[in-house]
JSON list of C-alpha atoms in Angstrom, two decimals:
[
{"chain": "A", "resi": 1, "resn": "UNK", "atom": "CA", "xyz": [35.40, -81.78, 2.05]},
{"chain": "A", "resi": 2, "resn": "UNK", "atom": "CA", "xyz": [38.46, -83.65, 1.39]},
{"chain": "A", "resi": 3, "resn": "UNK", "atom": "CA", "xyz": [41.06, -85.39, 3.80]},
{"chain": "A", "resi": 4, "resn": "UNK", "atom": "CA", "xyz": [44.13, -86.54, 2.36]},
{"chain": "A", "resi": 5, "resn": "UNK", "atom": "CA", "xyz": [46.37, -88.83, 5.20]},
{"chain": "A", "resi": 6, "resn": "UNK", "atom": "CA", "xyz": [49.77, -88.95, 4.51]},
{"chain": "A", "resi": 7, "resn": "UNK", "atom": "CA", "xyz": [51.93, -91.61, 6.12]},
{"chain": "A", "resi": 8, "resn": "UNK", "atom": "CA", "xyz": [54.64, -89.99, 5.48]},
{"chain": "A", "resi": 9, "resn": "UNK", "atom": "CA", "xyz": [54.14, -86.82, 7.86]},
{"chain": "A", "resi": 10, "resn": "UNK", "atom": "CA", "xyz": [55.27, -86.37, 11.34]},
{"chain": "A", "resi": 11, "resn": "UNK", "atom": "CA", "xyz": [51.60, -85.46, 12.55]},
{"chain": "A", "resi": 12, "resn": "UNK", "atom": "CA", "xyz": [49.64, -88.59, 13.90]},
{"chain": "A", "resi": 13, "resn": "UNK", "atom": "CA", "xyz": [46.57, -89.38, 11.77]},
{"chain": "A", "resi": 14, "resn": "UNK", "atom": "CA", "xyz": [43.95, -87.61, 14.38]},
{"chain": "A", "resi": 15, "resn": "UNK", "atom": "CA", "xyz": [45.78, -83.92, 13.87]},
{"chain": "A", "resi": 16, "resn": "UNK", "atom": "CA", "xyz": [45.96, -84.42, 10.36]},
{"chain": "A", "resi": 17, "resn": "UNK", "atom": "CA", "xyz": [42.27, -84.69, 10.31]},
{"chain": "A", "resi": 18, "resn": "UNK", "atom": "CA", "xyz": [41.92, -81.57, 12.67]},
{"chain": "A", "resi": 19, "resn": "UNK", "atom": "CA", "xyz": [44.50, -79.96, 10.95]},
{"chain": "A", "resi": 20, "resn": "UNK", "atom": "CA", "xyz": [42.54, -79.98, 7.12]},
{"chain": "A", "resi": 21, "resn": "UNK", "atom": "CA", "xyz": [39.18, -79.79, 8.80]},
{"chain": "A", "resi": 22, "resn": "UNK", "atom": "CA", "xyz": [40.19, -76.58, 10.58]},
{"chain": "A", "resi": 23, "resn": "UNK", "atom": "CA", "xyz": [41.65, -75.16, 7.12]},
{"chain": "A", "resi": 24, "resn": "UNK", "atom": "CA", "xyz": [38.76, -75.82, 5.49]},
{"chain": "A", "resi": 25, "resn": "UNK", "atom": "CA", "xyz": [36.62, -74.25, 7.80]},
{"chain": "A", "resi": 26, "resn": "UNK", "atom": "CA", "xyz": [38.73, -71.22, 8.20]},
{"chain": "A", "resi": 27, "resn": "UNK", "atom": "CA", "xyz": [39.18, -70.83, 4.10]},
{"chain": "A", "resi": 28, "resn": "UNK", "atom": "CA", "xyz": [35.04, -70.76, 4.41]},
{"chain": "A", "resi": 29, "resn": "UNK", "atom": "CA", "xyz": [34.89, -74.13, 2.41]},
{"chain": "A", "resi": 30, "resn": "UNK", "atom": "CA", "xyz": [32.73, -74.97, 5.21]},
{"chain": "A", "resi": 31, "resn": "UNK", "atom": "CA", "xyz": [30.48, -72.38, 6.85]},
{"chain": "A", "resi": 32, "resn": "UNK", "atom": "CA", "xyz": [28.76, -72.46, 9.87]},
{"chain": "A", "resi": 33, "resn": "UNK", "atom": "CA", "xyz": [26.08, -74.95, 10.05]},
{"chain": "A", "resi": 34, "resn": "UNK", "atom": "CA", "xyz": [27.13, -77.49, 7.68]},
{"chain": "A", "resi": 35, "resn": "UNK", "atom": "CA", "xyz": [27.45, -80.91, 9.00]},
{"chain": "A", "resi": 36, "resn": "UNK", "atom": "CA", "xyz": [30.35, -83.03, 8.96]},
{"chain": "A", "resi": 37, "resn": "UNK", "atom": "CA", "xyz": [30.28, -86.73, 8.03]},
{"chain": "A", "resi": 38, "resn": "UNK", "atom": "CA", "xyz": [29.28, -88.91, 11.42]},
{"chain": "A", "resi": 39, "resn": "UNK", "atom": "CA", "xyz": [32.50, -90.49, 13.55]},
{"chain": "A", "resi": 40, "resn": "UNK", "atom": "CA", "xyz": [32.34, -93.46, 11.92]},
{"chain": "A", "resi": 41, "resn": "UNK", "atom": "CA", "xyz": [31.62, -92.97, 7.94]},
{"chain": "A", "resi": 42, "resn": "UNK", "atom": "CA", "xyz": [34.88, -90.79, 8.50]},
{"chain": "A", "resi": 43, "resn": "UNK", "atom": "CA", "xyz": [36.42, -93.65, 9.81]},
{"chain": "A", "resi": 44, "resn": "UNK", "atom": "CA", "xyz": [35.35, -95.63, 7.09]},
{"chain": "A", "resi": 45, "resn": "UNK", "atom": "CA", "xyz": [36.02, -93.47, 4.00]},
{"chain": "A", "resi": 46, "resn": "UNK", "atom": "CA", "xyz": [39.15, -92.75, 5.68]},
{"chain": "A", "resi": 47, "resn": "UNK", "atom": "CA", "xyz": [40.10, -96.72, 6.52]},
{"chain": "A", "resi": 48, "resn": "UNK", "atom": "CA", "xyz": [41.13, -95.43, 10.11]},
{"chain": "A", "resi": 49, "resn": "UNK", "atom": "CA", "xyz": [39.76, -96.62, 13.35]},
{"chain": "A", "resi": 50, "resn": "UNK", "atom": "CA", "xyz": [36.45, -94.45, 15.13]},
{"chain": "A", "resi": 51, "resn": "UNK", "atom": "CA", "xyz": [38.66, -93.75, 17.56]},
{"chain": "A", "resi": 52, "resn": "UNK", "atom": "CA", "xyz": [40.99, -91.82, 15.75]},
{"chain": "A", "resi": 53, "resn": "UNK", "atom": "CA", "xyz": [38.01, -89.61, 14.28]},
{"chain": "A", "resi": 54, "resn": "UNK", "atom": "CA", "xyz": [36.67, -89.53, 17.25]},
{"chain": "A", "resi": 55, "resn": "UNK", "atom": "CA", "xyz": [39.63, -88.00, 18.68]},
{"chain": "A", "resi": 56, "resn": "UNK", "atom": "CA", "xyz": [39.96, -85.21, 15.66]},
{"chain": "A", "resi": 57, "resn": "UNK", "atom": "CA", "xyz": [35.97, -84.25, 16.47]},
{"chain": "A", "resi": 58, "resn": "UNK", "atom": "CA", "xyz": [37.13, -83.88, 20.24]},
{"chain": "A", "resi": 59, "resn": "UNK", "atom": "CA", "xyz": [39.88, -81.69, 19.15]},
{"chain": "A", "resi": 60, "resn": "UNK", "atom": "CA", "xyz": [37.81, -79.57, 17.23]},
{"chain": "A", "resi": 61, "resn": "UNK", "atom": "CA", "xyz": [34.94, -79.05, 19.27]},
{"chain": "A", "resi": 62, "resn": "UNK", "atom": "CA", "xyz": [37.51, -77.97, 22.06]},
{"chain": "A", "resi": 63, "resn": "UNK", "atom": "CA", "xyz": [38.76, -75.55, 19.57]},
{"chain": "A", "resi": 64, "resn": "UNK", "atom": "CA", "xyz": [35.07, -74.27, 19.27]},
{"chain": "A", "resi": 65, "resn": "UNK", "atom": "CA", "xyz": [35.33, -75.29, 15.64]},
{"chain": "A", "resi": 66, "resn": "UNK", "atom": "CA", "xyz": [32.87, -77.69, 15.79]},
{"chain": "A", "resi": 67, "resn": "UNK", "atom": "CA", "xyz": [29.37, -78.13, 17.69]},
{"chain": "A", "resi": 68, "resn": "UNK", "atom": "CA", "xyz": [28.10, -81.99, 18.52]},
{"chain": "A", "resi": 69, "resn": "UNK", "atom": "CA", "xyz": [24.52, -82.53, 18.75]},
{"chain": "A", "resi": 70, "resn": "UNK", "atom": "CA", "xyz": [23.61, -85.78, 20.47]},
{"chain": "A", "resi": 71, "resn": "UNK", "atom": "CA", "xyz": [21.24, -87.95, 17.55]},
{"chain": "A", "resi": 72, "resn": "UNK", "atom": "CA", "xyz": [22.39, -85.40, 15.23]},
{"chain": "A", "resi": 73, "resn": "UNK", "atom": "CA", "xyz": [25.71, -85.48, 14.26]},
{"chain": "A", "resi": 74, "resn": "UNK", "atom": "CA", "xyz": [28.59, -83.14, 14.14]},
{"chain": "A", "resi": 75, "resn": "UNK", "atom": "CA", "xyz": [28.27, -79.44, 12.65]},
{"chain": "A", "resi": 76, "resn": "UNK", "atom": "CA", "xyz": [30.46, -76.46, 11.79]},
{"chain": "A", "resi": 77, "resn": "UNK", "atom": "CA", "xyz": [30.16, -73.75, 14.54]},
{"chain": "A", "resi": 78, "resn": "UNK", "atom": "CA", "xyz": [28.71, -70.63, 14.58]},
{"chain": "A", "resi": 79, "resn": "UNK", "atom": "CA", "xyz": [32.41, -69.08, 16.11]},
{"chain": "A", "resi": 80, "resn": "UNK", "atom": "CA", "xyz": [33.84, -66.03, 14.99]},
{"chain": "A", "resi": 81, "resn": "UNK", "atom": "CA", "xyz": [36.80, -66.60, 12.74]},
{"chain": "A", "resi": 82, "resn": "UNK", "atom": "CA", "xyz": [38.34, -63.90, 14.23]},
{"chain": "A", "resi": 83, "resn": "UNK", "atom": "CA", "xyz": [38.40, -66.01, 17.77]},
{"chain": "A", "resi": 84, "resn": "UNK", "atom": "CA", "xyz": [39.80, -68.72, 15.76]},
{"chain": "A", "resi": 85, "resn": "UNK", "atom": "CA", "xyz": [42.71, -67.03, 14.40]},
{"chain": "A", "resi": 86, "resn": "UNK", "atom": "CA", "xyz": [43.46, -65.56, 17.52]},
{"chain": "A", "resi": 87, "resn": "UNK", "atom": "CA", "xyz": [43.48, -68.63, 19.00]},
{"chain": "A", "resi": 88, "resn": "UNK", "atom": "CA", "xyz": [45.95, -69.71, 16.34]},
{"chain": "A", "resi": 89, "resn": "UNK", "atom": "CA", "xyz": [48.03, -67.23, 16.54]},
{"chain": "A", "resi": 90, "resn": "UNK", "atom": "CA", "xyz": [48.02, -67.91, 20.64]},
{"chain": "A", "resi": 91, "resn": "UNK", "atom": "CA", "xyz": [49.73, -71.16, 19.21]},
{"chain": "A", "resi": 92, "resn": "UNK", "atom": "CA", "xyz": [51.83, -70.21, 16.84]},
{"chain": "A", "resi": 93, "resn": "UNK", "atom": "CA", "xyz": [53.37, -67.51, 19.33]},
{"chain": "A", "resi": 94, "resn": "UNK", "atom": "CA", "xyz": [54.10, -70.30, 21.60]},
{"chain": "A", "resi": 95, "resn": "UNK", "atom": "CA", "xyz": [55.89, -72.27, 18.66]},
{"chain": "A", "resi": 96, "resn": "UNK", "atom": "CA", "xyz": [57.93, -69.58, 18.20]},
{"chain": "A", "resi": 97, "resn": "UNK", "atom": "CA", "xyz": [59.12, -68.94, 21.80]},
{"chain": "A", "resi": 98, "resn": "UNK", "atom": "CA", "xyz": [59.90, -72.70, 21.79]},
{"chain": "A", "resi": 99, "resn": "UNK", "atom": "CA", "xyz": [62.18, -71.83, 18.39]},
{"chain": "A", "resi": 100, "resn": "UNK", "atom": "CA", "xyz": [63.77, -68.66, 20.21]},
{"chain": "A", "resi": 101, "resn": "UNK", "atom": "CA", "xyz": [64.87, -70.94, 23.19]},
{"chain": "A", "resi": 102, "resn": "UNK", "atom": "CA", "xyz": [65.90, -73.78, 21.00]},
{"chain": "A", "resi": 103, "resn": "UNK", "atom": "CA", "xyz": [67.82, -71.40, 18.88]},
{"chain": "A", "resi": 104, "resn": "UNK", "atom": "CA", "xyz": [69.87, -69.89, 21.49]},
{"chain": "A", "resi": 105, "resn": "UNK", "atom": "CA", "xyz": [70.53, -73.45, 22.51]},
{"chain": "A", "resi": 106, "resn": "UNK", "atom": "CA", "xyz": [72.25, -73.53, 19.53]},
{"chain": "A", "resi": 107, "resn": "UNK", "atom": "CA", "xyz": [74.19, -70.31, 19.81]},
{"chain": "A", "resi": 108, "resn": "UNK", "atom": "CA", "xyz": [72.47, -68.80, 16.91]},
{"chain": "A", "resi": 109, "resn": "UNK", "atom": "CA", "xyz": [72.11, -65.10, 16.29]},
{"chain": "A", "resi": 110, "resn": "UNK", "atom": "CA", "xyz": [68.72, -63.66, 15.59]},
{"chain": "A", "resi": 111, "resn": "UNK", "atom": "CA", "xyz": [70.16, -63.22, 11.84]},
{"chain": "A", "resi": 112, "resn": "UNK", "atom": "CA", "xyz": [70.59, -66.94, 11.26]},
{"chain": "A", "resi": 113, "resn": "UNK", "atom": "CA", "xyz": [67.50, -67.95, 12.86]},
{"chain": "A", "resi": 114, "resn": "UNK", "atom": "CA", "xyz": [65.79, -64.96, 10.30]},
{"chain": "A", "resi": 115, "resn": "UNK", "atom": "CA", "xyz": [68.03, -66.81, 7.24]},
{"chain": "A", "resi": 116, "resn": "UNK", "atom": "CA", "xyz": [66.67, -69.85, 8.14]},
{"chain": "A", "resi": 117, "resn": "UNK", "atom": "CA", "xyz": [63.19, -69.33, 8.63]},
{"chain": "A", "resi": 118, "resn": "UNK", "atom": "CA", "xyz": [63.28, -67.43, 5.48]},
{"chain": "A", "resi": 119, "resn": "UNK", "atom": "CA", "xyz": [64.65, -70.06, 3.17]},
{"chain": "A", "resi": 120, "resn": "UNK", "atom": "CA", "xyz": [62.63, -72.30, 4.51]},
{"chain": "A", "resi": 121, "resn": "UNK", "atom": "CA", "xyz": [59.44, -70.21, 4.10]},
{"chain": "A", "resi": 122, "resn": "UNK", "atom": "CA", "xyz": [60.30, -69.87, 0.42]},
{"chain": "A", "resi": 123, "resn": "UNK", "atom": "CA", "xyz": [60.87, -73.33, -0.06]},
{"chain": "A", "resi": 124, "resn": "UNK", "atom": "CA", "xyz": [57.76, -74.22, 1.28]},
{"chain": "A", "resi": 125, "resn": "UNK", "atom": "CA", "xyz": [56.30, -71.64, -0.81]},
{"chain": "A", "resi": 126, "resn": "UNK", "atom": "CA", "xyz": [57.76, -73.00, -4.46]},
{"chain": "A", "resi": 127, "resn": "UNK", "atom": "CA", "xyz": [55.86, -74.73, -6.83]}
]
């Protein structure tokens, strides 16, 4: 598993550790079962404090994502990826009702709100 922090994005350092830990589990990079380097040799290979990784790890064993076994260490979940996604989508529904609102804030029709999100789905899609 590989974390790349960027401090450059918007995200604070904590949800950009959920954020890749939670792709990689979903992609099935990591299955359920496999353990996940402790608190603080993330910290360390990552050069952040404990308490930031300990933060992400909180995060994602909320999410269900991840399972913490006192003397043991932190370890993928056994959760069903279909929970997961629904959980994301749960989120991503709510991003989008925030959009709606913001949008009609704006005074824009549902076709420039469509334009947008389009040409910004294809740049984010080109190489």
């Amino acid at each position: 598993m590989k974390i790349i922090l960027s401090n450059a994005s918007s995200d604070p350092i904590y949800i950009q550790i959920v954020n890749q830990i939670r792709q990689s589990i979903l992609s099935g990079e990591l299955r359920a079962g496999d353990s996940l380097p402790s608190i603080r040799q993330l910290a360390k290979d990552l050069q952040v404090s404990v308490i930031t990784t300990k933060r992400a790890y909180e995060e994602l064993e909320k999410e269900k994502l991840i399972d913490s076994v006192v003397g043991k260490g932190c370890f993928v979940s056994g959760a069903n990826k279909d929970f997961i996604r629904e959980q994301r989508m749960t989120r991503l529904e709510e991003k989008m009702v925030e959009i709606i609102r913001e949008s009609k804030e704006l005074s824009m029709s549902k076709q420039d709100v469509l334009d947008y999100l389009n040409l910004l789905y294809e740049e984010e899609h080109t190489p």
